[in-house]
mmCIF file of C-alpha atoms in Angstrom:
data_model
loop_
_atom_site.group_PDB
_atom_site.id
_atom_site.type_symbol
_atom_site.label_atom_id
_atom_site.label_comp_id
_atom_site.label_asym_id
_atom_site.label_seq_id
_atom_site.Cartn_x
_atom_site.Cartn_y
_atom_site.Cartn_z
ATOM 1 C CA MET A 1 122.186 71.847 36.237
ATOM 2 C CA SER A 2 118.746 73.041 37.196
ATOM 3 C CA SER A 3 116.579 71.017 39.583
ATOM 4 C CA LYS A 4 113.419 72.732 38.402
ATOM 5 C CA LYS A 5 110.465 70.904 36.884
ATOM 6 C CA PRO A 6 110.955 69.356 33.424
ATOM 7 C CA LEU A 7 111.102 71.662 30.424
ATOM 8 C CA ASP A 8 107.968 70.214 28.853
ATOM 9 C CA GLN A 9 105.941 71.674 31.741
ATOM 10 C CA ARG A 10 107.247 75.221 31.233
ATOM 11 C CA ASN A 11 107.153 78.026 28.731
ATOM 12 C CA LEU A 12 110.670 79.258 28.059
ATOM 13 C CA ILE A 13 112.394 82.071 26.228
ATOM 14 C CA ILE A 14 116.121 81.729 25.586
ATOM 15 C CA LYS A 15 118.007 84.921 24.788
ATOM 16 C CA CYS A 16 120.917 83.879 22.557
ATOM 17 C CA ASP A 17 124.035 85.849 21.664
ATOM 18 C CA ILE A 18 125.101 83.034 19.326
ATOM 19 C CA LEU A 19 122.642 80.383 18.132
ATOM 20 C CA LEU A 20 124.027 77.360 16.330
ATOM 21 C CA THR A 21 120.946 75.933 14.606
ATOM 22 C CA MET A 22 122.487 73.074 12.551
ATOM 23 C CA VAL A 23 119.913 73.938 9.883
ATOM 24 C CA PRO A 24 121.407 73.805 6.355
ATOM 25 C CA HIS A 25 122.321 77.195 4.900
ATOM 26 C CA ILE A 26 121.566 79.065 8.190
ATOM 27 C CA PRO A 27 123.710 77.279 10.773
ATOM 28 C CA VAL A 28 124.545 80.362 12.891
ATOM 29 C CA LEU A 29 122.289 83.210 14.083
ATOM 30 C CA GLN A 30 123.091 86.096 16.414
ATOM 31 C CA ASP A 31 121.027 88.147 18.878
ATOM 32 C CA THR A 32 118.132 85.734 18.643
ATOM 33 C CA TYR A 33 115.319 84.557 20.910
ATOM 34 C CA ILE A 34 114.052 80.966 21.021
ATOM 35 C CA HIS A 35 110.490 80.466 22.244
ATOM 36 C CA ILE A 36 109.577 77.091 23.729
ATOM 37 C CA SER A 37 106.184 75.807 24.819
ATOM 38 C CA ASN A 38 105.380 72.342 26.151
ATOM 39 C CA GLY A 39 108.796 71.072 25.118
ATOM 40 C CA PHE A 40 108.636 72.244 21.492
ATOM 41 C CA ILE A 41 110.222 75.179 19.672
ATOM 42 C CA THR A 42 107.404 77.547 18.748
ATOM 43 C CA SER A 43 109.351 80.428 17.225
ATOM 44 C CA ILE A 44 112.855 81.745 16.561
ATOM 45 C CA GLY A 45 113.414 85.429 15.976
ATOM 46 C CA PRO A 46 114.784 88.808 17.039
ATOM 47 C CA SER A 47 112.004 89.645 19.505
ATOM 48 C CA PRO A 48 111.258 88.241 22.982
ATOM 49 C CA LYS A 49 107.538 88.846 22.493
ATOM 50 C CA ASP A 50 105.460 85.900 21.376
ATOM 51 C CA SER A 51 101.865 84.990 22.108
ATOM 52 C CA SER A 52 102.714 81.346 22.753
ATOM 53 C CA THR A 53 105.001 82.314 25.640
ATOM 54 C CA SER A 54 102.958 85.123 27.186
ATOM 55 C CA ALA A 55 101.557 82.828 29.862
ATOM 56 C CA GLN A 56 102.150 83.608 33.513
ATOM 57 C CA HIS A 57 104.747 80.878 34.009
ATOM 58 C CA THR A 58 107.208 81.892 31.306
ATOM 59 C CA GLU A 59 110.881 81.672 32.242
ATOM 60 C CA LEU A 60 113.698 83.619 30.605
ATOM 61 C CA ILE A 61 117.071 81.916 30.192
ATOM 62 C CA ASP A 62 119.725 84.567 29.655
ATOM 63 C CA ALA A 63 122.367 83.016 27.392
ATOM 64 C CA ARG A 64 124.461 86.111 26.816
ATOM 65 C CA ASN A 65 128.176 85.335 26.547
ATOM 66 C CA CYS A 66 127.101 81.796 25.633
ATOM 67 C CA LEU A 67 126.525 79.638 22.593
ATOM 68 C CA VAL A 68 123.152 77.906 22.258
ATOM 69 C CA MET A 69 123.006 74.723 20.187
ATOM 70 C CA PRO A 70 121.168 71.402 19.783
ATOM 71 C CA GLY A 71 121.786 68.782 22.438
ATOM 72 C CA LEU A 72 124.372 66.237 21.353
ATOM 73 C CA VAL A 73 123.426 62.745 20.188
ATOM 74 C CA ASN A 74 125.623 59.904 21.485
ATOM 75 C CA ALA A 75 124.758 57.354 18.829
ATOM 76 C CA HIS A 76 126.469 54.387 20.477
ATOM 77 C CA THR A 77 127.197 53.625 24.092
ATOM 78 C CA HIS A 78 126.745 51.061 26.832
ATOM 79 C CA ALA A 79 125.675 53.369 29.653
ATOM 80 C CA ALA A 80 125.762 50.842 32.496
ATOM 81 C CA MET A 81 129.391 50.025 31.698
ATOM 82 C CA SER A 82 130.282 53.194 33.578
ATOM 83 C CA ILE A 83 130.702 50.815 36.531
ATOM 84 C CA PHE A 84 133.678 49.269 34.691
ATOM 85 C CA ARG A 85 135.429 52.599 34.040
ATOM 86 C CA GLY A 86 139.178 51.991 34.402
ATOM 87 C CA LEU A 87 138.758 48.302 35.212
ATOM 88 C CA ALA A 88 140.870 47.027 32.329
ATOM 89 C CA ASP A 89 142.979 49.567 30.483
ATOM 90 C CA ASP A 90 145.876 49.201 28.018
ATOM 91 C CA MET A 91 144.886 45.737 26.771
ATOM 92 C CA PRO A 92 144.192 44.182 23.332
ATOM 93 C CA LEU A 93 140.492 44.055 22.512
ATOM 94 C CA LYS A 94 140.100 40.271 22.503
ATOM 95 C CA LYS A 95 141.912 39.857 25.823
ATOM 96 C CA TRP A 96 140.125 42.899 27.254
ATOM 97 C CA LEU A 97 136.744 41.482 26.243
ATOM 98 C CA PHE A 98 137.074 37.782 27.008
ATOM 99 C CA GLU A 99 139.425 37.897 30.018
ATOM 100 C CA LYS A 100 138.201 41.038 31.753
ATOM 101 C CA ILE A 101 134.862 42.443 30.607
ATOM 102 C CA PHE A 102 132.839 39.263 30.011
ATOM 103 C CA PRO A 103 133.962 37.762 33.369
ATOM 104 C CA ALA A 104 133.242 41.045 35.171
ATOM 105 C CA GLU A 105 129.781 41.175 33.643
ATOM 106 C CA ALA A 106 129.101 37.556 34.643
ATOM 107 C CA GLU A 107 130.148 38.268 38.227
ATOM 108 C CA HIS A 108 128.830 41.758 38.863
ATOM 109 C CA LEU A 109 125.901 42.517 36.563
ATOM 110 C CA SER A 110 122.425 42.507 38.063
ATOM 111 C CA PRO A 111 119.355 44.658 37.510
ATOM 112 C CA ASP A 112 120.481 46.801 40.445
ATOM 113 C CA SER A 113 124.050 47.339 39.191
ATOM 114 C CA VAL A 114 122.834 48.056 35.647
ATOM 115 C CA TYR A 115 120.295 50.583 36.962
ATOM 116 C CA TRP A 116 122.884 52.547 38.941
ATOM 117 C CA GLY A 117 125.561 52.179 36.269
ATOM 118 C CA ALA A 118 123.143 53.547 33.683
ATOM 119 C CA MET A 119 122.116 56.336 36.045
ATOM 120 C CA LEU A 120 125.758 57.335 36.482
ATOM 121 C CA GLY A 121 126.212 57.304 32.706
ATOM 122 C CA PHE A 122 123.103 59.420 32.106
ATOM 123 C CA VAL A 123 124.137 62.009 34.669
ATOM 124 C CA GLU A 124 127.539 62.258 32.989
ATOM 125 C CA MET A 125 125.952 62.571 29.554
ATOM 126 C CA ILE A 126 123.465 65.246 30.596
ATOM 127 C CA ARG A 127 126.088 67.306 32.426
ATOM 128 C CA SER A 128 128.318 67.218 29.334
ATOM 129 C CA GLY A 129 125.603 68.206 26.861
ATOM 130 C CA THR A 130 124.225 64.924 25.531
ATOM 131 C CA THR A 131 120.434 64.902 25.383
ATOM 132 C CA CYS A 132 119.909 61.732 23.331
ATOM 133 C CA PHE A 133 121.751 58.405 23.385
ATOM 134 C CA SER A 134 121.668 54.977 21.778
ATOM 135 C CA ASP A 135 122.431 52.091 24.119
ATOM 136 C CA GLY A 136 122.962 48.363 23.766
ATOM 137 C CA TYR A 137 123.333 46.123 26.810
ATOM 138 C CA PHE A 138 121.590 43.667 29.138
ATOM 139 C CA TYR A 139 118.892 44.110 31.818
ATOM 140 C CA GLN A 140 117.659 46.966 29.674
ATOM 141 C CA ASP A 141 114.306 47.288 31.443
ATOM 142 C CA VAL A 142 116.112 49.038 34.290
ATOM 143 C CA THR A 143 118.145 51.148 31.844
ATOM 144 C CA ILE A 144 114.848 52.476 30.518
ATOM 145 C CA GLU A 145 113.635 53.122 34.058
ATOM 146 C CA ALA A 146 116.799 55.109 34.799
ATOM 147 C CA ALA A 147 116.500 57.100 31.563
ATOM 148 C CA GLN A 148 112.892 57.978 32.266
ATOM 149 C CA ARG A 149 113.728 58.998 35.802
ATOM 150 C CA VAL A 150 116.349 61.543 34.692
ATOM 151 C CA GLY A 151 114.452 62.594 31.552
ATOM 152 C CA ILE A 152 117.012 61.807 28.856
ATOM 153 C CA ARG A 153 115.944 60.746 25.366
ATOM 154 C CA GLY A 154 117.254 57.513 23.886
ATOM 155 C CA VAL A 155 117.132 54.348 21.825
ATOM 156 C CA VAL A 156 117.569 51.449 24.246
ATOM 157 C CA ALA A 157 118.447 48.070 22.763
ATOM 158 C CA GLN A 158 118.285 44.642 24.357
ATOM 159 C CA GLY A 159 121.577 42.827 23.875
ATOM 160 C CA VAL A 160 121.449 39.658 21.775
ATOM 161 C CA ILE A 161 124.318 37.162 21.734
ATOM 162 C CA ASP A 162 124.773 33.412 21.287
ATOM 163 C CA PHE A 163 126.405 32.882 24.666
ATOM 164 C CA PRO A 164 124.948 32.784 28.164
ATOM 165 C CA ALA A 165 124.454 36.454 29.028
ATOM 166 C CA PRO A 166 123.281 38.514 32.015
ATOM 167 C CA GLY A 167 119.532 38.041 32.234
ATOM 168 C CA VAL A 168 119.599 35.527 29.364
ATOM 169 C CA PRO A 169 121.340 32.413 30.735
ATOM 170 C CA ASP A 170 119.960 30.209 27.948
ATOM 171 C CA PRO A 171 121.152 31.594 24.575
ATOM 172 C CA SER A 172 118.567 29.486 22.742
ATOM 173 C CA LYS A 173 115.988 31.894 24.167
ATOM 174 C CA ASN A 174 117.789 35.087 23.133
ATOM 175 C CA LEU A 175 115.255 35.993 20.449
ATOM 176 C CA GLU A 176 112.347 35.178 22.728
ATOM 177 C CA VAL A 177 113.729 37.569 25.331
ATOM 178 C CA ALA A 178 114.328 40.157 22.598
ATOM 179 C CA ARG A 179 110.770 39.865 21.323
ATOM 180 C CA ASP A 180 109.361 40.247 24.821
ATOM 181 C CA PHE A 181 111.481 43.350 25.401
ATOM 182 C CA ILE A 182 110.168 45.028 22.251
ATOM 183 C CA ASP A 183 106.570 44.102 23.069
ATOM 184 C CA ARG A 184 106.956 45.436 26.592
ATOM 185 C CA TRP A 185 108.320 48.859 25.691
ATOM 186 C CA LYS A 186 107.240 49.849 22.183
ATOM 187 C CA GLY A 187 105.007 52.917 22.261
ATOM 188 C CA THR A 188 105.087 53.296 26.035
ATOM 189 C CA SER A 189 107.274 56.408 26.313
ATOM 190 C CA GLU A 190 107.745 59.745 24.563
ATOM 191 C CA LEU A 191 111.442 59.576 25.426
ATOM 192 C CA ILE A 192 112.467 55.974 24.753
ATOM 193 C CA ILE A 193 112.477 53.840 21.595
ATOM 194 C CA PRO A 194 113.213 50.126 22.133
ATOM 195 C CA SER A 195 115.629 48.337 19.822
ATOM 196 C CA LEU A 196 117.800 45.217 19.535
ATOM 197 C CA PHE A 197 121.586 45.043 19.624
ATOM 198 C CA CYS A 198 123.309 42.019 18.109
ATOM 199 C CA HIS A 199 126.818 41.995 19.523
ATOM 200 C CA SER A 200 128.698 41.131 16.307
ATOM 201 C CA PRO A 201 128.606 38.822 13.271
ATOM 202 C CA THR A 202 131.022 36.456 15.038
ATOM 203 C CA THR A 203 129.147 36.209 18.347
ATOM 204 C CA CYS A 204 125.679 35.880 16.800
ATOM 205 C CA SER A 205 124.601 32.991 14.573
ATOM 206 C CA GLU A 206 122.853 33.363 11.249
ATOM 207 C CA ARG A 207 119.607 32.385 12.970
ATOM 208 C CA THR A 208 120.077 35.089 15.584
ATOM 209 C CA LEU A 209 121.044 37.790 13.109
ATOM 210 C CA LYS A 210 118.130 37.097 10.773
ATOM 211 C CA GLY A 211 115.655 36.636 13.619
ATOM 212 C CA ALA A 212 116.618 39.892 15.310
ATOM 213 C CA MET A 213 116.314 41.810 12.056
ATOM 214 C CA GLU A 214 112.923 40.261 11.340
ATOM 215 C CA ILE A 215 111.681 41.466 14.721
ATOM 216 C CA CYS A 216 113.010 44.982 14.175
ATOM 217 C CA ARG A 217 111.691 45.327 10.635
ATOM 218 C CA SER A 218 108.274 44.030 11.605
ATOM 219 C CA GLU A 219 108.078 46.745 14.274
ATOM 220 C CA GLN A 220 109.818 49.447 12.155
ATOM 221 C CA LEU A 221 112.606 49.755 14.691
ATOM 222 C CA PRO A 222 116.388 50.001 14.231
ATOM 223 C CA MET A 223 118.759 47.109 14.867
ATOM 224 C CA GLN A 224 122.320 47.747 16.035
ATOM 225 C CA ILE A 225 125.486 45.699 15.562
ATOM 226 C CA HIS A 226 129.259 46.003 15.973
ATOM 227 C CA LEU A 227 130.602 45.549 12.438
ATOM 228 C CA ALA A 228 134.141 45.168 11.093
ATOM 229 C CA GLU A 229 135.526 46.382 14.416
ATOM 230 C CA THR A 230 138.667 44.227 14.356
ATOM 231 C CA ILE A 231 140.879 42.455 11.851
ATOM 232 C CA GLU A 232 140.127 39.208 13.708
ATOM 233 C CA GLU A 233 136.410 39.626 13.077
ATOM 234 C CA VAL A 234 136.940 40.235 9.374
ATOM 235 C CA ASP A 235 139.317 37.271 9.047
ATOM 236 C CA THR A 236 136.916 34.965 10.896
ATOM 237 C CA ILE A 237 133.996 35.847 8.615
ATOM 238 C CA VAL A 238 136.117 35.563 5.471
ATOM 239 C CA GLN A 239 137.526 32.174 6.482
ATOM 240 C CA LYS A 240 134.132 30.793 7.482
ATOM 241 C CA HIS A 241 131.926 32.263 4.767
ATOM 242 C CA ASP A 242 134.358 33.335 2.017
ATOM 243 C CA LYS A 243 133.010 36.866 2.069
ATOM 244 C CA ARG A 244 133.622 40.082 3.983
ATOM 245 C CA PRO A 245 131.342 41.053 6.905
ATOM 246 C CA PRO A 246 129.139 43.590 5.041
ATOM 247 C CA MET A 247 128.475 41.115 2.203
ATOM 248 C CA TYR A 248 127.836 38.360 4.757
ATOM 249 C CA LEU A 249 125.155 40.496 6.405
ATOM 250 C CA PHE A 250 123.778 41.500 3.005
ATOM 251 C CA ASP A 251 123.333 37.876 1.965
ATOM 252 C CA LEU A 252 121.483 37.232 5.241
ATOM 253 C CA GLY A 253 119.121 40.140 4.536
ATOM 254 C CA VAL A 254 120.482 42.048 7.527
ATOM 255 C CA LEU A 255 122.383 44.865 5.791
ATOM 256 C CA ASN A 256 119.556 47.290 5.063
ATOM 257 C CA GLU A 257 118.152 50.678 6.025
ATOM 258 C CA SER A 258 117.072 49.379 9.453
ATOM 259 C CA LEU A 259 120.627 48.492 10.480
ATOM 260 C CA ILE A 260 122.941 50.733 12.499
ATOM 261 C CA ALA A 261 126.490 49.459 11.996
ATOM 262 C CA VAL A 262 128.904 50.546 14.712
ATOM 263 C CA HIS A 263 132.686 50.988 14.422
ATOM 264 C CA CYS A 264 133.130 49.903 10.763
ATOM 265 C CA VAL A 265 136.902 50.188 11.105
ATOM 266 C CA HIS A 266 138.131 47.605 8.610
ATOM 267 C CA LEU A 267 136.204 48.447 5.471
ATOM 268 C CA GLU A 268 137.317 48.379 1.880
ATOM 269 C CA ARG A 269 135.780 50.565 -0.804
ATOM 270 C CA GLU A 270 133.503 47.752 -1.972
ATOM 271 C CA ASP A 271 132.206 47.401 1.605
ATOM 272 C CA MET A 272 131.407 51.105 1.801
ATOM 273 C CA ASP A 273 129.712 51.023 -1.593
ATOM 274 C CA LEU A 274 127.484 48.184 -0.371
ATOM 275 C CA ILE A 275 126.653 49.999 2.874
ATOM 276 C CA GLU A 276 125.741 53.137 0.923
ATOM 277 C CA GLU A 277 123.646 51.156 -1.560
ATOM 278 C CA CYS A 278 121.697 49.437 1.237
ATOM 279 C CA GLY A 279 121.021 52.657 3.154
ATOM 280 C CA THR A 280 122.685 51.328 6.296
ATOM 281 C CA SER A 281 123.741 53.879 8.933
ATOM 282 C CA VAL A 282 127.212 53.952 10.484
ATOM 283 C CA VAL A 283 128.361 55.141 13.914
ATOM 284 C CA HIS A 284 131.982 56.192 14.378
ATOM 285 C CA CYS A 285 133.564 55.658 17.838
ATOM 286 C CA PRO A 286 137.092 57.034 17.398
ATOM 287 C CA GLU A 287 138.297 57.168 21.005
ATOM 288 C CA SER A 288 137.277 53.596 21.798
ATOM 289 C CA ASN A 289 138.873 52.392 18.569
ATOM 290 C CA MET A 290 142.069 54.252 19.402
ATOM 291 C CA LYS A 291 142.265 53.006 22.959
ATOM 292 C CA LEU A 292 141.773 49.375 21.957
ATOM 293 C CA ALA A 293 144.030 49.840 18.914
ATOM 294 C CA SER A 294 141.263 48.450 16.706
ATOM 295 C CA GLY A 295 142.150 50.759 13.843
ATOM 296 C CA ILE A 296 140.731 53.860 12.182
ATOM 297 C CA CYS A 297 137.273 54.038 10.658
ATOM 298 C CA PRO A 298 137.329 55.669 7.183
ATOM 299 C CA ALA A 299 134.726 58.158 8.364
ATOM 300 C CA ASP A 300 135.868 60.927 6.034
ATOM 301 C CA GLN A 301 135.331 58.707 3.004
ATOM 302 C CA MET A 302 131.876 57.617 4.151
ATOM 303 C CA VAL A 303 130.810 61.193 4.856
ATOM 304 C CA GLU A 304 131.942 62.140 1.354
ATOM 305 C CA MET A 305 129.907 59.229 -0.048
ATOM 306 C CA GLY A 306 126.763 60.460 1.696
ATOM 307 C CA ILE A 307 126.409 57.531 4.105
ATOM 308 C CA ARG A 308 124.348 58.438 7.187
ATOM 309 C CA MET A 309 126.914 58.920 9.943
ATOM 310 C CA GLY A 310 126.627 59.353 13.683
ATOM 311 C CA LEU A 311 129.206 59.683 16.431
ATOM 312 C CA GLY A 312 129.407 57.649 19.634
ATOM 313 C CA THR A 313 131.586 57.321 22.699
ATOM 314 C CA ASP A 314 131.121 53.565 23.189
ATOM 315 C CA GLY A 315 131.084 52.518 26.842
ATOM 316 C CA CYS A 316 133.238 53.811 29.683
ATOM 317 C CA ALA A 317 135.137 50.511 29.838
ATOM 318 C CA SER A 318 136.749 51.253 26.472
ATOM 319 C CA ASN A 319 136.686 55.043 26.438
ATOM 320 C CA ASN A 320 136.599 56.123 30.096
ATOM 321 C CA ASP A 321 134.299 59.079 29.497
ATOM 322 C CA LEU A 322 131.053 59.927 27.723
ATOM 323 C CA ASP A 323 132.038 63.441 26.606
ATOM 324 C CA MET A 324 130.843 63.973 23.041
ATOM 325 C CA PHE A 325 132.801 67.218 22.678
ATOM 326 C CA GLY A 326 136.018 65.262 23.142
ATOM 327 C CA GLU A 327 134.737 62.672 20.678
ATOM 328 C CA MET A 328 134.211 65.340 18.018
ATOM 329 C CA ASP A 329 137.714 66.705 18.490
ATOM 330 C CA SER A 330 139.224 63.197 18.288
ATOM 331 C CA ALA A 331 137.203 62.256 15.206
ATOM 332 C CA ALA A 332 138.309 65.303 13.246
ATOM 333 C CA LYS A 333 141.989 65.082 14.169
ATOM 334 C CA LEU A 334 142.258 61.321 13.737
ATOM 335 C CA ALA A 335 140.897 61.529 10.199
ATOM 336 C CA LYS A 336 143.348 64.290 9.317
ATOM 337 C CA VAL A 337 146.443 62.550 10.611
ATOM 338 C CA PHE A 338 145.463 59.249 8.988
ATOM 339 C CA ALA A 339 144.822 60.894 5.603
ATOM 340 C CA HIS A 340 147.821 63.262 5.928
ATOM 341 C CA ASP A 341 145.321 65.933 4.904
ATOM 342 C CA PRO A 342 144.139 68.716 7.260
ATOM 343 C CA THR A 343 141.081 69.414 5.104
ATOM 344 C CA VAL A 344 139.282 66.072 5.569
ATOM 345 C CA LEU A 345 136.416 65.621 8.039
ATOM 346 C CA ARG A 346 135.972 69.318 8.667
ATOM 347 C CA ALA A 347 134.561 70.705 11.910
ATOM 348 C CA GLN A 348 131.164 71.263 10.294
ATOM 349 C CA GLU A 349 130.946 67.617 9.210
ATOM 350 C CA VAL A 350 131.938 66.293 12.632
ATOM 351 C CA LEU A 351 129.420 68.549 14.365
ATOM 352 C CA GLU A 352 126.727 67.292 12.003
ATOM 353 C CA MET A 353 127.600 63.716 12.981
ATOM 354 C CA ALA A 354 127.137 64.603 16.660
ATOM 355 C CA THR A 355 123.806 66.393 16.179
ATOM 356 C CA VAL A 356 121.561 66.179 13.131
ATOM 357 C CA GLY A 357 123.480 63.201 11.706
ATOM 358 C CA GLY A 358 122.989 61.223 14.897
ATOM 359 C CA ALA A 359 119.307 62.108 14.788
ATOM 360 C CA HIS A 360 119.072 60.683 11.258
ATOM 361 C CA VAL A 361 120.870 57.499 12.309
ATOM 362 C CA LEU A 362 118.433 56.917 15.173
ATOM 363 C CA GLY A 363 115.333 57.658 13.096
ATOM 364 C CA LEU A 364 114.710 60.976 14.859
ATOM 365 C CA ALA A 365 115.376 63.364 11.981
ATOM 366 C CA GLY A 366 112.970 66.281 12.028
ATOM 367 C CA GLU A 367 112.505 65.917 15.781
ATOM 368 C CA ILE A 368 115.911 66.598 17.336
ATOM 369 C CA GLY A 369 119.465 67.439 16.274
ATOM 370 C CA SER A 370 118.688 70.939 14.986
ATOM 371 C CA ILE A 371 117.014 74.058 16.339
ATOM 372 C CA GLN A 372 114.102 74.928 14.118
ATOM 373 C CA LEU A 373 110.385 75.535 14.319
ATOM 374 C CA GLY A 374 108.430 72.490 15.505
ATOM 375 C CA ASN A 375 111.414 70.493 16.738
ATOM 376 C CA LYS A 376 111.619 69.162 20.263
ATOM 377 C CA ALA A 377 113.524 71.552 22.489
ATOM 378 C CA ASP A 378 116.581 69.388 23.132
ATOM 379 C CA ILE A 379 118.901 72.352 23.614
ATOM 380 C CA ILE A 380 122.144 73.066 25.460
ATOM 381 C CA VAL A 381 123.879 76.287 26.473
ATOM 382 C CA VAL A 382 127.694 76.440 26.331
ATOM 383 C CA ASP A 383 129.354 79.067 28.527
ATOM 384 C CA LEU A 384 131.843 80.975 26.363
ATOM 385 C CA ASP A 385 133.136 83.014 29.284
ATOM 386 C CA ARG A 386 136.135 80.699 29.624
ATOM 387 C CA PRO A 387 139.766 81.476 28.725
ATOM 388 C CA HIS A 388 140.062 78.435 26.443
ATOM 389 C CA LEU A 389 136.965 79.480 24.477
ATOM 390 C CA GLN A 390 138.068 82.996 23.577
ATOM 391 C CA PRO A 391 138.213 84.590 21.106
ATOM 392 C CA VAL A 392 135.439 83.111 18.954
ATOM 393 C CA TYR A 393 136.243 83.565 15.273
ATOM 394 C CA ASP A 394 134.133 80.623 14.117
ATOM 395 C CA PRO A 395 131.514 79.174 16.526
ATOM 396 C CA ILE A 396 131.627 75.755 14.860
ATOM 397 C CA SER A 397 135.403 75.558 15.157
ATOM 398 C CA THR A 398 135.182 76.653 18.798
ATOM 399 C CA ILE A 399 132.703 73.886 19.599
ATOM 400 C CA VAL A 400 134.639 71.105 17.888
ATOM 401 C CA TYR A 401 138.227 72.011 18.727
ATOM 402 C CA SER A 402 138.076 73.983 21.994
ATOM 403 C CA THR A 403 134.999 72.998 23.992
ATOM 404 C CA ASN A 404 134.632 70.187 26.503
ATOM 405 C CA GLY A 405 131.671 68.838 28.428
ATOM 406 C CA ALA A 406 132.485 70.899 31.525
ATOM 407 C CA ASP A 407 131.699 74.054 29.522
ATOM 408 C CA VAL A 408 128.005 73.163 29.286
ATOM 409 C CA ARG A 409 126.034 75.531 31.527
ATOM 410 C CA ASP A 410 122.419 74.482 30.890
ATOM 411 C CA VAL A 411 120.568 71.532 29.385
#
């Protein structure tokens, strides 16, 4: 990783052997130069000469024997939970959450621990090729401070729950704290978008769910929620409200285009139809779901339906790493083995989820997730000069099935 001044203060030219643009119909280019000025892509073409990069302080990045591609988008994580990596492994989700994680958070979380936990998470993400993240947790003011310090882009959401929580000891004030967080951070940073994260339909009341969505819609911001993550959650909602979780949120006015629904493991076709109809985005977290034995998200079906899909690692307490390359590989293979069909959730579709799809989910389409004229220069360079990355028959297949975060040379 370079310790030089931030990219938006430099003019850059990247010489690419292989350029993976993630632009429809022209995903891969060869022997290409990318010109960057003030953090934006100003031209893409076969020549290194360009008037916008003829200034004295132009730097050439030689990416021969490499693959250049958009930075990855981790569409769901809890960055500060890196401090709980390995704390409670091989446990059922409910026991893991209520007997280990919630007590650990109550005992150990503070603004200081969240700051350094988030910093550790951001360093891991950057070093493994993630340039944009979506986070939901507590003490999020310091998470934003950490993100701004390292220069990573993200959607940072204040956690909302109807229990005493770190920084919010009185749950009756959870929406007041949420409102203050949005007011404090909206429009203050080119890198960070504030948001709200309701933990789940079973840990947030109807008042909390509707109130959080009202705040987000009034400010044109996304709201995040864990949805249909476990059978227990689905059964609880059905028994209490005589409807499945997506319909429950729909009747509350919460299932709409502003909502980012995470996990979505236990969905029936009628649930997916409703999600598609409402324009709700979904984030798939396969490794976390596997480790906690929550089940398998029908991601292949939702991609086929045209639902906006992103990919996320979840937090290090339930995944143990923040490597989005590993997440892509797991997502593709899990879908295939579950469907008994090697053709479902192809490498191209998974890579879209981790780049341009994630950008769409977070409301950043047309800014990041693809390499094209006018986009922000969130770009990574993957070193192909590795035994496990040769030969390269199909760059997309190589990225999804062979690459890991340690192969990232430059961000």
